[in-house]
PDB file of C-alpha atoms in Angstrom:
ATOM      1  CA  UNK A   1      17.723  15.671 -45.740  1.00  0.00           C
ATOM      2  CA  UNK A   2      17.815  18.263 -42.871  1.00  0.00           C
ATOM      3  CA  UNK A   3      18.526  21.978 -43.548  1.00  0.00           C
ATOM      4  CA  UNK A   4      22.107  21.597 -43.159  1.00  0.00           C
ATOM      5  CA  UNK A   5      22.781  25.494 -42.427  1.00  0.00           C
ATOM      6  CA  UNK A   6      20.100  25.684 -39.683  1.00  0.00           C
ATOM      7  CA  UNK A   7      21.277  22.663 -38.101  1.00  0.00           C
ATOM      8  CA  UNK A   8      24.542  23.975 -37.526  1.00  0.00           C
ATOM      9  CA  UNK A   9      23.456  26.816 -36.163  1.00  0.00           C
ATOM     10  CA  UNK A  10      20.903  25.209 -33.598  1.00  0.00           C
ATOM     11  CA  UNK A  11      24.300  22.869 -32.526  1.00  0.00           C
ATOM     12  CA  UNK A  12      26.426  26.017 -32.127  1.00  0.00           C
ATOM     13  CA  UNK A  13      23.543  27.612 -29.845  1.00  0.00           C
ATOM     14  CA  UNK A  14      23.062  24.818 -27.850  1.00  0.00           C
ATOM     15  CA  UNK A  15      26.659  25.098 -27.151  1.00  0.00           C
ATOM     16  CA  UNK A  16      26.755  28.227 -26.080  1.00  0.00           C
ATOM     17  CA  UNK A  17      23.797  27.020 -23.693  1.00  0.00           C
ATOM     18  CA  UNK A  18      25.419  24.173 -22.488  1.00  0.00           C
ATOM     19  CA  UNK A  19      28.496  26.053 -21.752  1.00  0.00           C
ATOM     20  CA  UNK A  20      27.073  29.335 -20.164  1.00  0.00           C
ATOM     21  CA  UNK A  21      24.631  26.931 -17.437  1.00  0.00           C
ATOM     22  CA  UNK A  22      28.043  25.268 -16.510  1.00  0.00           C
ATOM     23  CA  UNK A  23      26.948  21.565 -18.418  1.00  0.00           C
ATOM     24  CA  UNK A  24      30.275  21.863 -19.869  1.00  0.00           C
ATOM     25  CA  UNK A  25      33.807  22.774 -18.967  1.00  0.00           C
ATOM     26  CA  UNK A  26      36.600  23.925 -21.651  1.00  0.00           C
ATOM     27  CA  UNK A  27      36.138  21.047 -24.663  1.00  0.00           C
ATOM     28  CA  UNK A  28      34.103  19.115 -22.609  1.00  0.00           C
ATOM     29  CA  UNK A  29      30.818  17.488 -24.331  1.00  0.00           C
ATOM     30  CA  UNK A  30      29.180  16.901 -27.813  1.00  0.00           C
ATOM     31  CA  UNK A  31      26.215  17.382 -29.477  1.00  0.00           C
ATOM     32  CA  UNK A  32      25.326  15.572 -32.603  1.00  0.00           C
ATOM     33  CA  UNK A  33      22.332  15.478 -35.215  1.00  0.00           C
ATOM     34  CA  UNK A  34      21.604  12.828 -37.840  1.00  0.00           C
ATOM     35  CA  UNK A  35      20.857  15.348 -41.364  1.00  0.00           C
ATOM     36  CA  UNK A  36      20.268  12.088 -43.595  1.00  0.00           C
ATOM     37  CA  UNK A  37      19.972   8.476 -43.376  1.00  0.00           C
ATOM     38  CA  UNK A  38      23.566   8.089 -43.490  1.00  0.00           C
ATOM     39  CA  UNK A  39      24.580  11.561 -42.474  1.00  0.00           C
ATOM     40  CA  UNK A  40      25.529  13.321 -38.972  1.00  0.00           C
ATOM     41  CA  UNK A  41      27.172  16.587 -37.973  1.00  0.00           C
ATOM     42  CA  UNK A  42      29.073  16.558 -34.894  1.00  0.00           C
ATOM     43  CA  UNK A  43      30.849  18.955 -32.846  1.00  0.00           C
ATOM     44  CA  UNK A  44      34.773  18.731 -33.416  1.00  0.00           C
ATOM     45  CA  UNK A  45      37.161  17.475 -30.774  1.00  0.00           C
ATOM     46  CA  UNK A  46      39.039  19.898 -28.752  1.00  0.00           C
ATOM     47  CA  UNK A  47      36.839  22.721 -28.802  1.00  0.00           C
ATOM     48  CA  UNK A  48      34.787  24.639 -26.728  1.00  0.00           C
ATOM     49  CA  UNK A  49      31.208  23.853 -27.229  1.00  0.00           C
ATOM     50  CA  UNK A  50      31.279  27.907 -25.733  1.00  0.00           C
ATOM     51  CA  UNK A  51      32.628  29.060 -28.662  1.00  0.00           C
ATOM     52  CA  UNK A  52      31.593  27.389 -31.511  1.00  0.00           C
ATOM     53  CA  UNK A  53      30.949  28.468 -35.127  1.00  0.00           C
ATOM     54  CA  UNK A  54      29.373  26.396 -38.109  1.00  0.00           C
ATOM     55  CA  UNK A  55      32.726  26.162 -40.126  1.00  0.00           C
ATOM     56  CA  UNK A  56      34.120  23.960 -36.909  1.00  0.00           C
ATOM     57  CA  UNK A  57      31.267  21.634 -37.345  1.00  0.00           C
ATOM     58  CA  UNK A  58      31.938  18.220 -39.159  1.00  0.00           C
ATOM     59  CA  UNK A  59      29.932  16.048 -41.179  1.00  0.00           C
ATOM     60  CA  UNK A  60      30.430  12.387 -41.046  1.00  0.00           C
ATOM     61  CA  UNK A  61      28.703   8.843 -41.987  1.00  0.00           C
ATOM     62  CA  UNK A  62      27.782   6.411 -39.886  1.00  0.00           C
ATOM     63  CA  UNK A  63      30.995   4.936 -39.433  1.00  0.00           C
ATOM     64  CA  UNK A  64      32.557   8.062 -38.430  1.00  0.00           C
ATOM     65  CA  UNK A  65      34.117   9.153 -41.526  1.00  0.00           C
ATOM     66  CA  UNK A  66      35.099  12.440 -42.620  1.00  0.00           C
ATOM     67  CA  UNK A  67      32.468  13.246 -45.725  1.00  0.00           C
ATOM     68  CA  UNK A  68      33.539  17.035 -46.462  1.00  0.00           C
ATOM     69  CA  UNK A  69      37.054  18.530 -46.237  1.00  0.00           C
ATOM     70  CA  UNK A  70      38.174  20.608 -42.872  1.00  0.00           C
ATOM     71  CA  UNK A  71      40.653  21.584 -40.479  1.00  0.00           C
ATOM     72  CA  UNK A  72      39.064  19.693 -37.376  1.00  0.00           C
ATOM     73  CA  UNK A  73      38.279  16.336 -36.382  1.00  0.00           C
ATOM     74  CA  UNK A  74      35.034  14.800 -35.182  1.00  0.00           C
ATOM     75  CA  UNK A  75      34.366  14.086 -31.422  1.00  0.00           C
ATOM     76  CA  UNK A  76      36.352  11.826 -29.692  1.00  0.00           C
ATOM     77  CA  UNK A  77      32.774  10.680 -28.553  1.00  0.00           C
ATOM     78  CA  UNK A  78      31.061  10.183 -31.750  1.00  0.00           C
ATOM     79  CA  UNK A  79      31.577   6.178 -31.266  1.00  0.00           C
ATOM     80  CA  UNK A  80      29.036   6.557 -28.472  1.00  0.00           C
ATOM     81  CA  UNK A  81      26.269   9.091 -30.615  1.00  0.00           C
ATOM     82  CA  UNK A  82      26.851   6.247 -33.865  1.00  0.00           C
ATOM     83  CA  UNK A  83      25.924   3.427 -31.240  1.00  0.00           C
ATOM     84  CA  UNK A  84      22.369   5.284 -31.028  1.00  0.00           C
ATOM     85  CA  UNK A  85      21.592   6.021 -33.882  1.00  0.00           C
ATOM     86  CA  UNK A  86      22.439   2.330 -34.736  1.00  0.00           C
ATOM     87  CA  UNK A  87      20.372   0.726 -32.035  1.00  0.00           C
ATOM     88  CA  UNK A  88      17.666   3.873 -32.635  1.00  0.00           C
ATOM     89  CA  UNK A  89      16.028   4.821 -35.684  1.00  0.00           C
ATOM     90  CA  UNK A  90      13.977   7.394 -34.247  1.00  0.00           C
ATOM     91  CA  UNK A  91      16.573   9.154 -32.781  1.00  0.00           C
ATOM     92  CA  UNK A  92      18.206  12.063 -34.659  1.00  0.00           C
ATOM     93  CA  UNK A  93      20.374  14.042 -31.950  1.00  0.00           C
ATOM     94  CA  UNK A  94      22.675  12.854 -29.077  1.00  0.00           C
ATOM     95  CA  UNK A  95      23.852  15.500 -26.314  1.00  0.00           C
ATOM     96  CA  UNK A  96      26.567  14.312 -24.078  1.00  0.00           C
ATOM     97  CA  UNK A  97      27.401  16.983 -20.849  1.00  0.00           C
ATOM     98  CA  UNK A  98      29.339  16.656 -17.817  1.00  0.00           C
ATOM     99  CA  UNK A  99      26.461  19.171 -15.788  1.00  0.00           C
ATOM    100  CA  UNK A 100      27.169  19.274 -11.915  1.00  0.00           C
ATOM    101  CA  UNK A 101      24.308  17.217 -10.590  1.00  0.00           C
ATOM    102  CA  UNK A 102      23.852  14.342 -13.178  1.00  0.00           C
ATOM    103  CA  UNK A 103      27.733  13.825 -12.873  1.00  0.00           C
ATOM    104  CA  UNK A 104      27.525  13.564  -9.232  1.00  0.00           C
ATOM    105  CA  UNK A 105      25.462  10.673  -9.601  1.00  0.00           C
ATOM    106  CA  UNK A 106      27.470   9.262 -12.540  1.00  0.00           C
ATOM    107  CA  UNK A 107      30.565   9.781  -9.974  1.00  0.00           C
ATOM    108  CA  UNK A 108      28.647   7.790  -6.956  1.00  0.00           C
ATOM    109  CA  UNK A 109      27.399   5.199  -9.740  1.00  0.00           C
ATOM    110  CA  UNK A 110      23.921   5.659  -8.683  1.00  0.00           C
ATOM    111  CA  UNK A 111      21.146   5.691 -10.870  1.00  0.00           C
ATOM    112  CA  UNK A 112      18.262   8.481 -10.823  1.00  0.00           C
ATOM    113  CA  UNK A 113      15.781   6.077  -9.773  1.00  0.00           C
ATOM    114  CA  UNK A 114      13.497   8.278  -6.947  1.00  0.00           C
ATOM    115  CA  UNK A 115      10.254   9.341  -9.031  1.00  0.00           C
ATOM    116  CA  UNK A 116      10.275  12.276  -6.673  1.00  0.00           C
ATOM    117  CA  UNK A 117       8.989  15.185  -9.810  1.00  0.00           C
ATOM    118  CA  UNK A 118       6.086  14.318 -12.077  1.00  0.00           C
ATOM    119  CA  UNK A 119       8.182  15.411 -15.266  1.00  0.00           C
ATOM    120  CA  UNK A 120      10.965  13.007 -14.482  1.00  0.00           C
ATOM    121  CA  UNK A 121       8.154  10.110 -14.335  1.00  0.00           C
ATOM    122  CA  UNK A 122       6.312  11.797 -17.525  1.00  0.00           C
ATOM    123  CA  UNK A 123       9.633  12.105 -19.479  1.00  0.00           C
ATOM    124  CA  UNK A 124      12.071   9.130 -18.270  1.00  0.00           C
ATOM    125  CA  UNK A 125       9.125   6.538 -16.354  1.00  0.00           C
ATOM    126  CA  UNK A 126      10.731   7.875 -13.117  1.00  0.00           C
ATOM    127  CA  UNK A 127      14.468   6.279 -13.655  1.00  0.00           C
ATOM    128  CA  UNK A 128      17.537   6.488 -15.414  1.00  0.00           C
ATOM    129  CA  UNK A 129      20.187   3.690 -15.844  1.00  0.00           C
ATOM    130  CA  UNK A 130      24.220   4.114 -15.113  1.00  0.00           C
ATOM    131  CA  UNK A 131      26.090   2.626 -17.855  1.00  0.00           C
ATOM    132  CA  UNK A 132      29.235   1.028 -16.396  1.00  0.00           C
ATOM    133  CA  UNK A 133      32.760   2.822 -16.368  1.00  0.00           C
ATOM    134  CA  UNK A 134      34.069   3.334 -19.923  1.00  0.00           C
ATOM    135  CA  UNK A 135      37.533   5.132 -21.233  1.00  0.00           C
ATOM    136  CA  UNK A 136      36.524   8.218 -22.761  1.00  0.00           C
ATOM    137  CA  UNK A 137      36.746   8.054 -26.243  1.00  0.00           C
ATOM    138  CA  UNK A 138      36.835   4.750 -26.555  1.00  0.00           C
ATOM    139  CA  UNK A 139      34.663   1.448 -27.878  1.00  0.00           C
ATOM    140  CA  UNK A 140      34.429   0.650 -24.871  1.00  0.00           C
ATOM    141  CA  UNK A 141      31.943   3.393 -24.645  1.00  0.00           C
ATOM    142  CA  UNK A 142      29.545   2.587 -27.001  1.00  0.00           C
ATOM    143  CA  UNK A 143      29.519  -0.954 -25.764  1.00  0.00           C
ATOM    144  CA  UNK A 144      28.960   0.060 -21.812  1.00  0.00           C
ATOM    145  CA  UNK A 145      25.491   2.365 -22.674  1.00  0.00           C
ATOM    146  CA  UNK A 146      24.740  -1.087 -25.732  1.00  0.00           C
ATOM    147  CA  UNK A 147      21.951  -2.748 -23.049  1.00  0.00           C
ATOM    148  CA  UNK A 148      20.394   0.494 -22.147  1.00  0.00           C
ATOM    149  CA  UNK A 149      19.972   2.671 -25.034  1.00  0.00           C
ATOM    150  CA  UNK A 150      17.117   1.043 -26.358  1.00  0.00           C
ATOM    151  CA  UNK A 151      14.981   0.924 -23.341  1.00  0.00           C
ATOM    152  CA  UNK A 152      16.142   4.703 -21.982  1.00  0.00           C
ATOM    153  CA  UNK A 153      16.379   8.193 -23.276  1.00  0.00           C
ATOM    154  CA  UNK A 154      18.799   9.191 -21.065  1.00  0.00           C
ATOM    155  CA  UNK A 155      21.466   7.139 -19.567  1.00  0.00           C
ATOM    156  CA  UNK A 156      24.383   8.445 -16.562  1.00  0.00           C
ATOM    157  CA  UNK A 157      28.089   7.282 -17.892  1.00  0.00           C
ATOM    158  CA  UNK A 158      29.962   6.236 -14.578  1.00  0.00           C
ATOM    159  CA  UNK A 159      32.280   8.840 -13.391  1.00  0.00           C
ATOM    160  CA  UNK A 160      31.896  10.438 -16.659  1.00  0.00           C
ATOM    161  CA  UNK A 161      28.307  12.504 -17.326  1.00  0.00           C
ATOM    162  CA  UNK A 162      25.386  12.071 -18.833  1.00  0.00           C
ATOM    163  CA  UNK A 163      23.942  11.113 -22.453  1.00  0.00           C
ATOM    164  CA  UNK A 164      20.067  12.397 -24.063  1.00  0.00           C
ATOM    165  CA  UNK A 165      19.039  11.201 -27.013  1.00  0.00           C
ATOM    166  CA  UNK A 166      15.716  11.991 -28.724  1.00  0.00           C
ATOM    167  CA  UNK A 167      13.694  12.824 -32.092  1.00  0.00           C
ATOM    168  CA  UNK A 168      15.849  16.396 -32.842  1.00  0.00           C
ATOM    169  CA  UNK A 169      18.176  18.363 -31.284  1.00  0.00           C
ATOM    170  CA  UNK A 170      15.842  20.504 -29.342  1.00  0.00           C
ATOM    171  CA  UNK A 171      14.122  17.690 -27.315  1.00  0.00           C
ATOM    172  CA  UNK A 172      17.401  15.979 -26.802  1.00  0.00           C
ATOM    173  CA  UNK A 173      18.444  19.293 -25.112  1.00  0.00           C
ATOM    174  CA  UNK A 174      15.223  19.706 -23.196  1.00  0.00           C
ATOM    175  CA  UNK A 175      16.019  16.319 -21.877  1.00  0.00           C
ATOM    176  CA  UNK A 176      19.225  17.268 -20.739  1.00  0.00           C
ATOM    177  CA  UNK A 177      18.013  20.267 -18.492  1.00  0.00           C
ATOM    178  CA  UNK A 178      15.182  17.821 -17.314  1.00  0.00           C
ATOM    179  CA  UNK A 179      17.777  14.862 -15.984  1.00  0.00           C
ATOM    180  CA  UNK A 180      20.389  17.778 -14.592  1.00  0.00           C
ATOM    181  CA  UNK A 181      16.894  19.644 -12.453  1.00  0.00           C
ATOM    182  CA  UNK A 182      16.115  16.491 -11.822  1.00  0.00           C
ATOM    183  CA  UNK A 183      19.383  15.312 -10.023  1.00  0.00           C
ATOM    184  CA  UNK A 184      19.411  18.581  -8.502  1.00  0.00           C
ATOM    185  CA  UNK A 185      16.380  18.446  -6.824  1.00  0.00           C
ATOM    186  CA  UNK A 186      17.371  15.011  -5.651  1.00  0.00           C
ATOM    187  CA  UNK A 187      20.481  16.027  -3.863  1.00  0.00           C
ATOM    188  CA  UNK A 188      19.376  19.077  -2.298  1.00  0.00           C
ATOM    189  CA  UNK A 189      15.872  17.394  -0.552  1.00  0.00           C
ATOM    190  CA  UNK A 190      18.411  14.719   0.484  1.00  0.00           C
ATOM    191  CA  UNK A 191      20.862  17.116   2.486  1.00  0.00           C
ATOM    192  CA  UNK A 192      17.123  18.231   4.259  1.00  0.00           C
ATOM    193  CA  UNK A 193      15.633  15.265   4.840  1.00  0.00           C
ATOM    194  CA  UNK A 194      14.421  11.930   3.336  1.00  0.00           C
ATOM    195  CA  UNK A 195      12.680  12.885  -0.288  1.00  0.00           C
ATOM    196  CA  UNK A 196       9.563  11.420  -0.881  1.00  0.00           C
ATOM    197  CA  UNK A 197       8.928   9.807  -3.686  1.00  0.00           C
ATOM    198  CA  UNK A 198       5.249   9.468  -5.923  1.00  0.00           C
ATOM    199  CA  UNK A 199       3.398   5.937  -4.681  1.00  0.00           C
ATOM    200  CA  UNK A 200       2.631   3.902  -7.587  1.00  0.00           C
ATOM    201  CA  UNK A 201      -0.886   5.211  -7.981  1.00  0.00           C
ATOM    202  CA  UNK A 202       0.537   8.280  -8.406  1.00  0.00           C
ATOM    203  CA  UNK A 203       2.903   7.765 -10.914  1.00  0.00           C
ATOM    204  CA  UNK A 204       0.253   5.504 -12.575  1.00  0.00           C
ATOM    205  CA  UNK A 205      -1.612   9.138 -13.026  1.00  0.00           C
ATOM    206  CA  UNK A 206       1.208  10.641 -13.893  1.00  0.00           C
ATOM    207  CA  UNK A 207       1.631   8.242 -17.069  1.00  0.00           C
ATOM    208  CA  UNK A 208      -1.792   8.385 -18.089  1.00  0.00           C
ATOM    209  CA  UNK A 209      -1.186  11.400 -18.633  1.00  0.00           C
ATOM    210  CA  UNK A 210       1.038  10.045 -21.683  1.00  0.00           C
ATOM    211  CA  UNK A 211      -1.843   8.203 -23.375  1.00  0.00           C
ATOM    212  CA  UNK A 212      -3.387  12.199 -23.729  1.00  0.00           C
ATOM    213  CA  UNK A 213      -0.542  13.739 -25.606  1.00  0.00           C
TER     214      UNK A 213
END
């Protein structure tokens, strides 16, 4: 098992990242890390991710079920964070964000699919999927990102945000910033002109450069 302690404090800074680079708005978001096996802490419901502390923070099982005594409830979203860790083995933390640019694409239900930076090709093979429209909080969340998660580290939730998933929290996170520069870059070339994206040879380069790390 995970340091449980230091855990909950890398979720509560996160947070506070998250929420001071605009990701998140008021209780918006979650962030979750698998500590054991059976075992995840999750952010509660209702809270600002701005303003979190460790007591807030609530430890579940994989079926979403309270395991320690406490005044707050788990995420409304932790049905989507169980579904990866179910379909993903070596996955151990989920961020979920609502950040500007990835949303805007969630919104227009486009995917990010122009390999126009080298890191979104080295990091995501140049695309990310859109699940299809879910209500929030909801199964039928889980079962809209089901056919992706497996394939994708990221996926865009239509007119919703945007999900990272990786080996720890940290990654997960970087992931999140990568996706939200990523769909920023995107928009702004396109208000210019027409952004052009890496021809195959080049992103062939670009993921050799996976076979070195």
């Amino acid at each position: 098992m995970q340091n449980i302690q230091s855990i909950k404090s890398q979720i509560c800074r996160i947070g506070r990242i998250m929420y001071e680079r605009g990701y998140i708005s008021g209780p918006d978001g979650n962030i979750s890390v698998r500590v054991d096996k059976d075992k995840i802490i999750t952010t509660p419901s209702g809270v600002s991710k701005g303003f979190l502390n460790e007591d807030m923070l609530v430890l579940i099982d994989m079926e979403g079920k309270i395991l320690e005594k406490t005044n707050y409830k788990p995420s409304s979203e932790i049905k989507m964070h169980l579904k990866v860790y179910q379909e993903r083995e070596d996955v151990n933390a989920c961020v979920h964000a609502h950040s500007p640019y990835a949303t805007t694409f969630a919104v227009l239900r486009k995917p990010l699919d122009k390999p126009i930076l080298a890191e979104s090709v080295f990091i995501f093979g140049g695309y990310i999927p859109v699940a299809p429209f879910a209500t929030p909080s909801t199964f039928e969340v889980p079962q809209s990102i089901a056919p992706y998660v497996k394939d994708y580290d990221a996926v865009l939730l239509s007119n919703h945000g945007v999900l990272t998933y990786d080996k720890d929290l940290e990654i997960a996170f970087y992931k999140l910033e990568i996706v939200e520069f990523w769909a920023k870059i995107l928009f702004m070339s396109s208000q210019i002109g027409t952004p052009q994206v890496l021809s195959p040879e080049e992103i062939q380069k670009v993921l050799d450069l996976r076979k070195d790390k």
